Amino acid sequence: MIQVDRLGVRAGRFELAGVSFAVPAGQHACLMGRTGSGKTTLLEAICGLRAVTGGQVRLDGREVVHLAPGDRGIGLVPQDRALFEHLTVREHLAFALAVRRWSAPAVRERVEELAHWLQLDHLLDRRPAGLSGGEAQRVALGRALAFRPTILCLDEPLSALDDDMRAEVREVLRSVRHHARVTILHVTHNLADARDLADQILVLRGAQVVPVAKDALGT
Amino acid sequence: MIGSLYLVLVVAMLAADAAYTSPWHLWQSLQSREIRYAIRLSLLSCSLTAILSLWVAIPIGYVMARQDFRGKSVLDALLDIPIVLPPLVIGLSLLILFQTVPGRLLERVVPVTYAVPSVILAQFMVACAFAVRTMRATFEQISPRQEQVALTLGCRRSQAFWWVVLPQARRGVLTAVTLAWARSLGEFGPILVFSGATRLRTEVLPTTVFLELSVGNIEAAVAVSLLMVAAAVAVLLLIRAYGSEPTLTQGVRP
């Protein structure tokens, strides 16, 4: 569960103050809003990548504002995926596990499990440069979910994909919630994606995050 | 048209050097005790300077590429001073620095002026500025988003740097180290003023060219020059093959 209570965050001259919302455990929430409204800034603050000026963030009941990003139990897939150009797909899937000092057999088993689920078995020794958009997105998802986080933050995961790949990645995202049992906070500006994937749609307006019924949004 | 004339001039200049001397002259020069000492000292000092420059350039380049802080533009200008200052002025400034009280105290522990450390320090002052520019340009090309993702995956900042940023900066690192090495090899003005031109003591290859010219031994001067040309071409080929082109051009841009 994600509970954000009166959160304040500043990014240069841009400032959000008093932002509150909640996403129940296991749900997929899409956070929408105009360009420049601060969706990504808010996501970064929740992940611990941006200092907050006040308020609380509770993840599964645990206050995390004082915790380092790696201790929050959040998997992040940023908009540009930020794959590591020097690592193979296998090394991407094993990265968080190596950092967290999992044993070699446990890492191997988890990498095989992820590769099978995300259909990356045939790409394990490839580097990001040769991957399609859909394949790269699956690698970014696998890397984020490898250490079994309870929260998954997605920043515009479908924005740079053509229609075919968009459909493919939507399908993967649909399976993530059931397979990985995570609560998802998904930043998007695409209404169709939100309607298709979300249990809950949140709209960031000014400093307020307002829950909106799927039907209440225009086409 | 003007560009091709310039290229012709560069090639003609090198061809004239090569035609002026012969393999026999080159061989004779390499037999000279002084020139062999100069080659050894050049190789040693340039290599030490390149390593020192990289050691300094990586953290400074990283901070300049990633952090915004008050006074950054002043620091940026300070870092460029060794590039824009006349080489003789750098040598003179170092000489004066080591006449101050802290400089003299240091000299009591490690003799610097007119000794081998002064050669390395004079080369380092200029070469490091180029290495810093190269590393800064390299880090600017690597998305900070990758470090952020590494942090969410459990890395500490230092781990994110060593495991994610630095491996991707390896071509820039190679460019910086070879550029620093090549700049050091050609450095003359600061060395002449700060280290002197004492044979078998502070003589590096540019000093040899100067000393041989001053006694009218043009064949030896040209032979040593050709050695330096060969080293410069080797460095350029190395950068072209393995270094990163954008960081090379940004690194050497004043």
mmCIF file of N, CA and C in Angstrom, chain B residues 93-154:
data_model
loop_
_atom_site.group_PDB
_atom_site.id
_atom_site.type_symbol
_atom_site.label_atom_id
_atom_site.label_comp_id
_atom_site.label_asym_id
_atom_site.label_seq_id
_atom_site.Cartn_x
_atom_site.Cartn_y
_atom_site.Cartn_z
ATOM 1 N N SER B 93 54.905 31.120 -12.630
ATOM 2 C CA SER B 93 54.024 31.121 -11.452
ATOM 3 C C SER B 93 54.404 29.986 -10.503
ATOM 4 N N LEU B 94 54.723 28.822 -11.063
ATOM 5 C CA LEU B 94 55.150 27.698 -10.213
ATOM 6 C C LEU B 94 56.454 28.028 -9.501
ATOM 7 N N LEU B 95 57.370 28.652 -10.237
ATOM 8 C CA LEU B 95 58.672 29.035 -9.657
ATOM 9 C C LEU B 95 58.470 29.979 -8.471
ATOM 10 N N ILE B 96 57.581 30.967 -8.671
ATOM 11 C CA ILE B 96 57.307 31.942 -7.602
ATOM 12 C C ILE B 96 56.620 31.245 -6.426
ATOM 13 N N LEU B 97 55.677 30.334 -6.741
ATOM 14 C CA LEU B 97 54.963 29.613 -5.679
ATOM 15 C C LEU B 97 55.952 28.892 -4.757
ATOM 16 N N PHE B 98 56.987 28.311 -5.340
ATOM 17 C CA PHE B 98 57.937 27.556 -4.519
ATOM 18 C C PHE B 98 58.991 28.458 -3.857
ATOM 19 N N GLN B 99 58.853 29.778 -4.062
ATOM 20 C CA GLN B 99 59.681 30.727 -3.306
ATOM 21 C C GLN B 99 58.918 31.265 -2.089
ATOM 22 N N THR B 100 57.626 30.938 -1.985
ATOM 23 C CA THR B 100 56.855 31.390 -0.820
ATOM 24 C C THR B 100 57.211 30.501 0.377
ATOM 25 N N VAL B 101 56.738 30.889 1.567
ATOM 26 C CA VAL B 101 57.088 30.123 2.786
ATOM 27 C C VAL B 101 56.610 28.663 2.695
ATOM 28 N N PRO B 102 55.313 28.418 2.333
ATOM 29 C CA PRO B 102 54.898 27.003 2.247
ATOM 30 C C PRO B 102 55.707 26.243 1.190
ATOM 31 N N GLY B 103 56.014 26.929 0.071
ATOM 32 C CA GLY B 103 56.788 26.290 -0.986
ATOM 33 C C GLY B 103 58.173 25.899 -0.512
ATOM 34 N N ARG B 104 58.803 26.800 0.222
ATOM 35 C CA ARG B 104 60.164 26.507 0.723
ATOM 36 C C ARG B 104 60.155 25.384 1.750
ATOM 37 N N LEU B 105 59.082 25.383 2.573
ATOM 38 C CA LEU B 105 58.968 24.302 3.567
ATOM 39 C C LEU B 105 58.854 22.942 2.860
ATOM 40 N N LEU B 106 58.070 22.914 1.798
ATOM 41 C CA LEU B 106 57.904 21.666 1.038
ATOM 42 C C LEU B 106 59.227 21.251 0.390
ATOM 43 N N GLU B 107 59.947 22.246 -0.099
ATOM 44 C CA GLU B 107 61.250 21.961 -0.748
ATOM 45 C C GLU B 107 62.227 21.294 0.225
ATOM 46 N N ARG B 108 62.082 21.610 1.524
ATOM 47 C CA ARG B 108 62.981 20.999 2.512
ATOM 48 C C ARG B 108 62.730 19.495 2.624
ATOM 49 N N VAL B 109 61.454 19.119 2.417
ATOM 50 C CA VAL B 109 61.096 17.700 2.506
ATOM 51 C C VAL B 109 61.384 17.007 1.171
ATOM 52 N N VAL B 110 60.842 17.587 0.093
ATOM 53 C CA VAL B 110 61.047 17.020 -1.249
ATOM 54 C C VAL B 110 61.584 18.133 -2.154
ATOM 55 N N PRO B 111 62.818 18.038 -2.606
ATOM 56 C CA PRO B 111 63.317 19.054 -3.539
ATOM 57 C C PRO B 111 62.492 19.015 -4.823
ATOM 58 N N VAL B 112 61.903 20.144 -5.175
ATOM 59 C CA VAL B 112 61.023 20.184 -6.350
ATOM 60 C C VAL B 112 61.653 21.002 -7.469
ATOM 61 N N THR B 113 61.910 22.291 -7.194
ATOM 62 C CA THR B 113 62.405 23.191 -8.244
ATOM 63 C C THR B 113 63.732 22.676 -8.819
ATOM 64 N N TYR B 114 63.830 22.721 -10.131
ATOM 65 C CA TYR B 114 65.021 22.256 -10.878
ATOM 66 C C TYR B 114 65.350 20.784 -10.593
ATOM 67 N N ALA B 115 64.328 20.017 -10.212
ATOM 68 C CA ALA B 115 64.512 18.567 -10.012
ATOM 69 C C ALA B 115 63.378 17.838 -10.745
ATOM 70 N N VAL B 116 63.449 16.510 -10.757
ATOM 71 C CA VAL B 116 62.452 15.726 -11.519
ATOM 72 C C VAL B 116 61.003 16.034 -11.099
ATOM 73 N N PRO B 117 60.703 16.172 -9.776
ATOM 74 C CA PRO B 117 59.300 16.484 -9.418
ATOM 75 C C PRO B 117 58.776 17.749 -10.096
ATOM 76 N N SER B 118 59.663 18.715 -10.361
ATOM 77 C CA SER B 118 59.192 19.946 -11.016
ATOM 78 C C SER B 118 58.735 19.662 -12.451
ATOM 79 N N VAL B 119 59.395 18.695 -13.106
ATOM 80 C CA VAL B 119 58.983 18.318 -14.475
ATOM 81 C C VAL B 119 57.561 17.776 -14.435
ATOM 82 N N ILE B 120 57.335 16.861 -13.478
ATOM 83 C CA ILE B 120 56.000 16.231 -13.387
ATOM 84 C C ILE B 120 54.946 17.286 -13.022
ATOM 85 N N LEU B 121 55.284 18.172 -12.079
ATOM 86 C CA LEU B 121 54.312 19.195 -11.662
ATOM 87 C C LEU B 121 53.988 20.148 -12.818
ATOM 88 N N ALA B 122 55.015 20.548 -13.566
ATOM 89 C CA ALA B 122 54.795 21.470 -14.704
ATOM 90 C C ALA B 122 53.909 20.806 -15.761
ATOM 91 N N GLN B 123 54.181 19.533 -16.042
ATOM 92 C CA GLN B 123 53.352 18.818 -17.033
ATOM 93 C C GLN B 123 51.933 18.650 -16.509
ATOM 94 N N PHE B 124 51.831 18.321 -15.220
ATOM 95 C CA PHE B 124 50.524 18.050 -14.605
ATOM 96 C C PHE B 124 49.616 19.282 -14.652
ATOM 97 N N MET B 125 50.203 20.475 -14.416
ATOM 98 C CA MET B 125 49.389 21.690 -14.356
ATOM 99 C C MET B 125 48.562 21.881 -15.628
ATOM 100 N N VAL B 126 49.147 21.580 -16.786
ATOM 101 C CA VAL B 126 48.428 21.788 -18.049
ATOM 102 C C VAL B 126 47.620 20.542 -18.422
ATOM 103 N N ALA B 127 48.265 19.366 -18.330
ATOM 104 C CA ALA B 127 47.605 18.131 -18.789
ATOM 105 C C ALA B 127 46.327 17.862 -18.007
ATOM 106 N N CYS B 128 46.335 18.151 -16.706
ATOM 107 C CA CYS B 128 45.174 17.851 -15.868
ATOM 108 C C CYS B 128 43.939 18.640 -16.320
ATOM 109 N N ALA B 129 44.167 19.885 -16.750
ATOM 110 C CA ALA B 129 43.031 20.708 -17.195
ATOM 111 C C ALA B 129 42.329 20.057 -18.398
ATOM 112 N N PHE B 130 43.126 19.489 -19.296
ATOM 113 C CA PHE B 130 42.530 18.814 -20.458
ATOM 114 C C PHE B 130 41.814 17.525 -20.032
ATOM 115 N N ALA B 131 42.419 16.816 -19.077
ATOM 116 C CA ALA B 131 41.786 15.578 -18.598
ATOM 117 C C ALA B 131 40.452 15.887 -17.904
ATOM 118 N N VAL B 132 40.415 16.980 -17.130
ATOM 119 C CA VAL B 132 39.174 17.368 -16.430
ATOM 120 C C VAL B 132 38.077 17.670 -17.450
ATOM 121 N N ARG B 133 38.427 18.432 -18.496
ATOM 122 C CA ARG B 133 37.429 18.761 -19.525
ATOM 123 C C ARG B 133 36.898 17.494 -20.194
ATOM 124 N N THR B 134 37.804 16.585 -20.480
ATOM 125 C CA THR B 134 37.393 15.342 -21.145
ATOM 126 C C THR B 134 36.471 14.526 -20.247
ATOM 127 N N MET B 135 36.825 14.389 -18.960
ATOM 128 C CA MET B 135 36.005 13.579 -18.064
ATOM 129 C C MET B 135 34.657 14.239 -17.809
ATOM 130 N N ARG B 136 34.651 15.557 -17.724
ATOM 131 C CA ARG B 136 33.376 16.253 -17.524
ATOM 132 C C ARG B 136 32.441 15.983 -18.711
ATOM 133 N N ALA B 137 32.988 16.125 -19.928
ATOM 134 C CA ALA B 137 32.164 15.872 -21.123
ATOM 135 C C ALA B 137 31.683 14.421 -21.156
ATOM 136 N N THR B 138 32.538 13.511 -20.713
ATOM 137 C CA THR B 138 32.161 12.084 -20.683
ATOM 138 C C THR B 138 30.995 11.858 -19.729
ATOM 139 N N PHE B 139 31.107 12.381 -18.509
ATOM 140 C CA PHE B 139 30.047 12.154 -17.516
ATOM 141 C C PHE B 139 28.746 12.850 -17.922
ATOM 142 N N GLU B 140 28.864 13.986 -18.619
ATOM 143 C CA GLU B 140 27.648 14.689 -19.058
ATOM 144 C C GLU B 140 26.861 13.858 -20.059
ATOM 145 N N GLN B 141 27.563 12.962 -20.771
ATOM 146 C CA GLN B 141 26.876 12.139 -21.776
ATOM 147 C C GLN B 141 26.191 10.917 -21.168
ATOM 148 N N ILE B 142 26.505 10.607 -19.908
ATOM 149 C CA ILE B 142 25.885 9.436 -19.261
ATOM 150 C C ILE B 142 24.687 9.922 -18.441
ATOM 151 N N SER B 143 23.517 9.353 -18.725
ATOM 152 C CA SER B 143 22.292 9.819 -18.071
ATOM 153 C C SER B 143 22.352 9.616 -16.554
ATOM 154 N N PRO B 144 22.064 10.674 -15.769
ATOM 155 C CA PRO B 144 22.028 10.501 -14.303
ATOM 156 C C PRO B 144 20.912 9.552 -13.876
ATOM 157 N N ARG B 145 19.947 9.332 -14.772
ATOM 158 C CA ARG B 145 18.834 8.442 -14.467
ATOM 159 C C ARG B 145 19.340 7.028 -14.140
ATOM 160 N N GLN B 146 20.425 6.618 -14.800
ATOM 161 C CA GLN B 146 20.955 5.272 -14.554
ATOM 162 C C GLN B 146 21.451 5.142 -13.113
ATOM 163 N N GLU B 147 22.077 6.187 -12.607
ATOM 164 C CA GLU B 147 22.524 6.152 -11.208
ATOM 165 C C GLU B 147 21.331 6.100 -10.272
ATOM 166 N N GLN B 148 20.279 6.853 -10.627
ATOM 167 C CA GLN B 148 19.084 6.862 -9.777
ATOM 168 C C GLN B 148 18.471 5.467 -9.706
ATOM 169 N N VAL B 149 18.399 4.806 -10.862
ATOM 170 C CA VAL B 149 17.856 3.444 -10.869
ATOM 171 C C VAL B 149 18.733 2.534 -10.011
ATOM 172 N N ALA B 150 20.064 2.693 -10.153
ATOM 173 C CA ALA B 150 20.986 1.862 -9.359
ATOM 174 C C ALA B 150 20.745 2.077 -7.863
ATOM 175 N N LEU B 151 20.431 3.312 -7.462
ATOM 176 C CA LEU B 151 20.154 3.590 -6.045
ATOM 177 C C LEU B 151 18.898 2.852 -5.588
ATOM 178 N N THR B 152 17.861 2.850 -6.435
ATOM 179 C CA THR B 152 16.627 2.140 -6.038
ATOM 180 C C THR B 152 16.863 0.624 -5.982
ATOM 181 N N LEU B 153 17.867 0.160 -6.739
ATOM 182 C CA LEU B 153 18.153 -1.284 -6.747
ATOM 183 C C LEU B 153 19.001 -1.698 -5.543
ATOM 184 N N GLY B 154 19.416 -0.713 -4.741
ATOM 185 C CA GLY B 154 20.127 -1.043 -3.501
ATOM 186 C C GLY B 154 21.560 -0.547 -3.439
#
